């Protein structure tokens, strides 16, 4: 199957959806009758009345903005969509959207799942970390969408199931569906020299070839191939779970997703009467697993390598009022260690413990902070210590695209190196990356990357000969 040329996006989560919206001719303009509460930004916005934000200088507009993100364009787009949200306000967006079909750029959004990406693989009843209103995409507020579905926000937050449904619905309501190919697995992205036309004139920029296969209900895997001048990586980082690298990790009772605990609970493999479930990790995924196990009265051993008061622990960075359930887990981690009488029946905390070995008879061997070894019998092991992006479809698995090419690619420590105002790779012309791959980890801020890419592609399009 050979598809026509366009700009393919690998990944159909919030980044890919937002970029598709912007490339489909939906164009943001500043409302003429509204004032932004940030005085410097307001002055700049009045300098180009009637000019789309996509056509303005994003570097100039974003200068001087501060917030909870390192990306200047992410801060800019967020400030335009949610002007005073960090100060507890709910001022409406200063943007108005016009559908200008003549500005649309042909593109395809390739994703393994339905539109929404990894949100469809999260247990549906889990509550989002961010406030529900921050999960929204341009020109369709989550709160408004949920009201129409007679759903409500819980403590200002939504469930993962609601958000996954919202993203699918967004693609439908905005008429983007024809750009999305679900069940598409990309196996290779290769780039070569620019093409020459019959007259010998070389087209500017490289030419990419994107290859892969489609997953179908009849289990056939028809291949596809397409050529493009530009490619956008929006795959997120949840593809490949991080591993401990210890003996016994490949045993069948070791898992890396909360869904394995859910399945074991349904099957009765773990129960209030079974050996404990060992949960390894001190992030929010591990906390979700602890909360799930506690809900079903399943005994838990919770092991993690950091001290409970480490400022790097995510629990020490979350406001207690907004996240009471996560602070409850942190309280349990602090107050309950194996050496003290348990105020929480069925829960044991092992701070600063390193898992050394897992045995076939389901014995877990630990080393404590003093270097002593401890052994526990477990029913199931959940290793929840983060994940890595799977860029195996790129030459060298994308390692040469990172900020430090000599170190492994990591969303937190060594993201893909991009120009901050176009999100184009600094190492490969025509290759763009957005979202967690470049360090933008929250839905609220991934949309700025989409704005930067769309602005850059529109400028390239304008330079193309007729």
Short mmCIF file of C-alpha atoms in Angstrom, two decimals, residues 196-404:
data_model
loop_
_atom_site.label_atom_id
_atom_site.label_comp_id
_atom_site.label_asym_id
_atom_site.label_seq_id
_atom_site.Cartn_x
_atom_site.Cartn_y
_atom_site.Cartn_z
CA UNK A 196 15.77 15.87 -8.79
CA UNK A 197 13.03 16.81 -11.22
CA UNK A 198 13.19 16.08 -14.95
CA UNK A 199 14.83 19.46 -15.53
CA UNK A 200 17.58 18.62 -13.06
CA UNK A 201 16.27 21.06 -10.42
CA UNK A 202 16.66 19.65 -6.91
CA UNK A 203 13.79 20.03 -4.48
CA UNK A 204 14.78 21.61 -1.17
CA UNK A 205 15.13 19.43 1.91
CA UNK A 206 15.50 15.69 2.40
CA UNK A 207 12.99 13.04 1.35
CA UNK A 208 11.76 10.63 4.02
CA UNK A 209 10.39 7.16 3.43
CA UNK A 210 8.08 5.83 6.15
CA UNK A 211 7.34 2.08 6.13
CA UNK A 212 5.30 -0.21 8.34
CA UNK A 213 2.25 -2.43 8.50
CA UNK A 214 -1.40 -2.21 9.52
CA UNK A 215 -2.90 -4.45 12.21
CA UNK A 216 -6.28 -5.80 11.19
CA UNK A 217 -9.02 -7.89 12.79
CA UNK A 218 -8.23 -10.87 10.54
CA UNK A 219 -4.61 -10.80 11.82
CA UNK A 220 -3.22 -9.94 8.39
CA UNK A 221 -0.51 -7.31 8.29
CA UNK A 222 -0.73 -5.39 5.02
CA UNK A 223 2.40 -3.26 4.56
CA UNK A 224 2.36 0.45 3.81
CA UNK A 225 4.90 2.93 2.55
CA UNK A 226 4.83 6.69 2.05
CA UNK A 227 7.22 9.47 1.13
CA UNK A 228 7.32 12.89 2.77
CA UNK A 229 9.39 16.06 3.01
CA UNK A 230 8.70 16.36 6.75
CA UNK A 231 8.10 13.83 9.53
CA UNK A 232 6.85 14.52 13.07
CA UNK A 233 7.67 12.21 16.00
CA UNK A 234 4.86 12.33 18.57
CA UNK A 235 5.16 8.83 20.02
CA UNK A 236 5.41 9.71 23.70
CA UNK A 237 7.60 7.61 25.98
CA UNK A 238 5.36 4.83 27.29
CA UNK A 239 6.32 2.21 24.69
CA UNK A 240 9.10 0.40 26.51
CA UNK A 241 8.96 -0.03 30.32
CA UNK A 242 12.20 0.55 32.20
CA UNK A 243 13.69 -2.62 33.67
CA UNK A 244 15.75 -3.35 36.75
CA UNK A 245 18.34 -5.52 34.98
CA UNK A 246 18.49 -8.14 37.73
CA UNK A 247 18.53 -11.97 37.67
CA UNK A 248 15.03 -13.46 37.54
CA UNK A 249 13.40 -10.42 35.96
CA UNK A 250 12.20 -12.51 33.00
CA UNK A 251 10.18 -14.88 35.25
CA UNK A 252 6.47 -15.05 34.34
CA UNK A 253 5.21 -13.45 37.56
CA UNK A 254 7.11 -10.17 36.85
CA UNK A 255 5.06 -7.46 35.10
CA UNK A 256 5.35 -3.80 34.09
CA UNK A 257 1.76 -2.60 33.80
CA UNK A 258 -1.02 -2.09 36.32
CA UNK A 259 -3.30 -4.10 34.02
CA UNK A 260 -1.39 -7.25 35.06
CA UNK A 261 -2.47 -6.67 38.67
CA UNK A 262 -6.04 -6.09 37.54
CA UNK A 263 -6.02 -9.37 35.57
CA UNK A 264 -4.49 -11.30 38.49
CA UNK A 265 -7.14 -9.88 40.83
CA UNK A 266 -9.93 -10.97 38.49
CA UNK A 267 -8.37 -14.43 38.12
CA UNK A 268 -7.96 -14.82 41.89
CA UNK A 269 -4.17 -15.25 41.57
CA UNK A 270 -3.79 -12.46 44.10
CA UNK A 271 -6.28 -11.96 46.91
CA UNK A 272 -6.44 -10.82 50.55
CA UNK A 273 -5.24 -14.33 51.50
CA UNK A 274 -2.35 -14.57 49.00
CA UNK A 275 1.29 -13.64 49.43
CA UNK A 276 1.87 -9.90 48.97
CA UNK A 277 2.18 -8.14 45.64
CA UNK A 278 5.61 -6.53 45.35
CA UNK A 279 5.40 -3.02 43.86
CA UNK A 280 8.76 -1.52 42.91
CA UNK A 281 8.93 2.24 42.29
CA UNK A 282 8.18 5.57 43.93
CA UNK A 283 6.33 7.46 41.21
CA UNK A 284 2.65 7.98 40.48
CA UNK A 285 2.25 4.67 38.59
CA UNK A 286 3.51 2.82 41.66
CA UNK A 287 1.15 4.87 43.85
CA UNK A 288 -1.76 3.97 41.54
CA UNK A 289 -0.87 0.29 41.96
CA UNK A 290 -0.74 0.65 45.76
CA UNK A 291 -4.16 2.35 45.74
CA UNK A 292 -5.62 -0.38 43.51
CA UNK A 293 -4.28 -3.18 45.71
CA UNK A 294 -5.49 -1.46 48.88
CA UNK A 295 -8.96 -1.09 47.36
CA UNK A 296 -9.16 -4.88 46.99
CA UNK A 297 -7.43 -5.57 50.36
CA UNK A 298 -4.49 -7.25 48.60
CA UNK A 299 -1.33 -7.25 50.77
CA UNK A 300 1.50 -5.09 49.42
CA UNK A 301 5.25 -4.80 49.80
CA UNK A 302 6.27 -1.42 48.40
CA UNK A 303 9.99 -1.08 47.67
CA UNK A 304 11.84 1.98 46.39
CA UNK A 305 15.43 3.18 46.32
CA UNK A 306 15.01 6.80 47.44
CA UNK A 307 14.50 8.10 50.99
CA UNK A 308 10.88 9.11 51.71
CA UNK A 309 11.86 12.75 52.26
CA UNK A 310 13.86 13.05 49.01
CA UNK A 311 12.75 16.36 47.38
CA UNK A 312 12.94 14.62 44.00
CA UNK A 313 10.04 12.33 44.93
CA UNK A 314 6.96 13.47 43.02
CA UNK A 315 4.83 13.33 46.19
CA UNK A 316 6.92 16.12 47.69
CA UNK A 317 5.98 18.34 44.76
CA UNK A 318 2.18 17.89 44.69
CA UNK A 319 -0.27 20.21 46.51
CA UNK A 320 -1.98 18.17 49.25
CA UNK A 321 -5.40 19.68 48.68
CA UNK A 322 -5.50 18.62 45.03
CA UNK A 323 -4.01 15.17 45.43
CA UNK A 324 -5.18 13.67 48.75
CA UNK A 325 -4.96 10.05 47.57
CA UNK A 326 -1.31 10.37 46.49
CA UNK A 327 -0.42 12.09 49.75
CA UNK A 328 -2.07 9.21 51.59
CA UNK A 329 0.30 6.80 49.80
CA UNK A 330 3.24 9.06 50.66
CA UNK A 331 2.11 9.10 54.30
CA UNK A 332 2.04 5.29 54.27
CA UNK A 333 5.52 5.21 52.72
CA UNK A 334 6.79 7.51 55.50
CA UNK A 335 5.04 5.98 58.50
CA UNK A 336 5.26 2.30 57.68
CA UNK A 337 8.59 0.58 57.29
CA UNK A 338 9.26 -3.10 57.84
CA UNK A 339 11.05 -2.27 61.10
CA UNK A 340 8.11 -0.61 62.82
CA UNK A 341 4.66 -1.86 63.88
CA UNK A 342 2.28 -1.33 60.98
CA UNK A 343 -0.48 1.26 61.29
CA UNK A 344 -1.60 0.08 57.84
CA UNK A 345 -2.52 -3.57 57.86
CA UNK A 346 -1.41 -5.40 54.75
CA UNK A 347 1.08 -2.74 53.63
CA UNK A 348 4.85 -2.77 54.11
CA UNK A 349 7.15 0.00 52.98
CA UNK A 350 10.81 -0.69 52.11
CA UNK A 351 12.48 2.72 51.58
CA UNK A 352 16.06 2.78 50.29
CA UNK A 353 15.91 -0.93 49.43
CA UNK A 354 17.41 -2.40 46.27
CA UNK A 355 15.89 -5.51 44.70
CA UNK A 356 18.81 -7.86 43.92
CA UNK A 357 17.26 -11.10 42.73
CA UNK A 358 13.97 -12.86 41.98
CA UNK A 359 13.79 -16.65 42.36
CA UNK A 360 11.58 -19.16 40.57
CA UNK A 361 9.86 -20.04 43.86
CA UNK A 362 8.68 -16.38 44.05
CA UNK A 363 11.24 -15.26 46.59
CA UNK A 364 12.43 -11.64 46.33
CA UNK A 365 15.88 -10.82 47.69
CA UNK A 366 16.57 -7.22 48.80
CA UNK A 367 19.50 -5.26 50.11
CA UNK A 368 18.66 -2.68 52.77
CA UNK A 369 20.45 0.67 53.39
CA UNK A 370 22.92 -1.04 55.74
CA UNK A 371 23.88 -3.65 53.17
CA UNK A 372 21.94 -6.49 54.82
CA UNK A 373 19.87 -8.88 52.73
CA UNK A 374 16.16 -9.60 53.29
CA UNK A 375 13.98 -12.19 51.58
CA UNK A 376 10.20 -12.05 51.07
CA UNK A 377 7.76 -14.40 49.41
CA UNK A 378 5.59 -12.64 46.80
CA UNK A 379 2.63 -13.58 44.61
CA UNK A 380 3.34 -11.11 41.81
CA UNK A 381 5.90 -8.40 41.05
CA UNK A 382 5.03 -5.03 39.45
CA UNK A 383 8.07 -3.04 38.31
CA UNK A 384 6.89 0.56 37.81
CA UNK A 385 10.05 2.64 37.48
CA UNK A 386 9.25 4.60 34.32
CA UNK A 387 9.49 3.90 30.62
CA UNK A 388 11.55 4.73 27.55
CA UNK A 389 10.51 5.78 24.06
CA UNK A 390 10.76 3.09 21.39
CA UNK A 391 12.39 4.74 18.40
CA UNK A 392 13.71 1.49 16.93
CA UNK A 393 12.21 2.53 13.58
CA UNK A 394 14.79 5.33 13.27
CA UNK A 395 18.41 4.87 12.13
CA UNK A 396 20.41 4.08 15.27
CA UNK A 397 17.13 4.07 17.25
CA UNK A 398 17.29 7.87 17.27
CA UNK A 399 20.31 8.02 19.60
CA UNK A 400 22.07 10.61 17.42
CA UNK A 401 19.08 12.98 17.77
CA UNK A 402 19.45 13.43 21.55
CA UNK A 403 20.98 16.43 23.28
CA UNK A 404 23.90 14.20 24.30
#
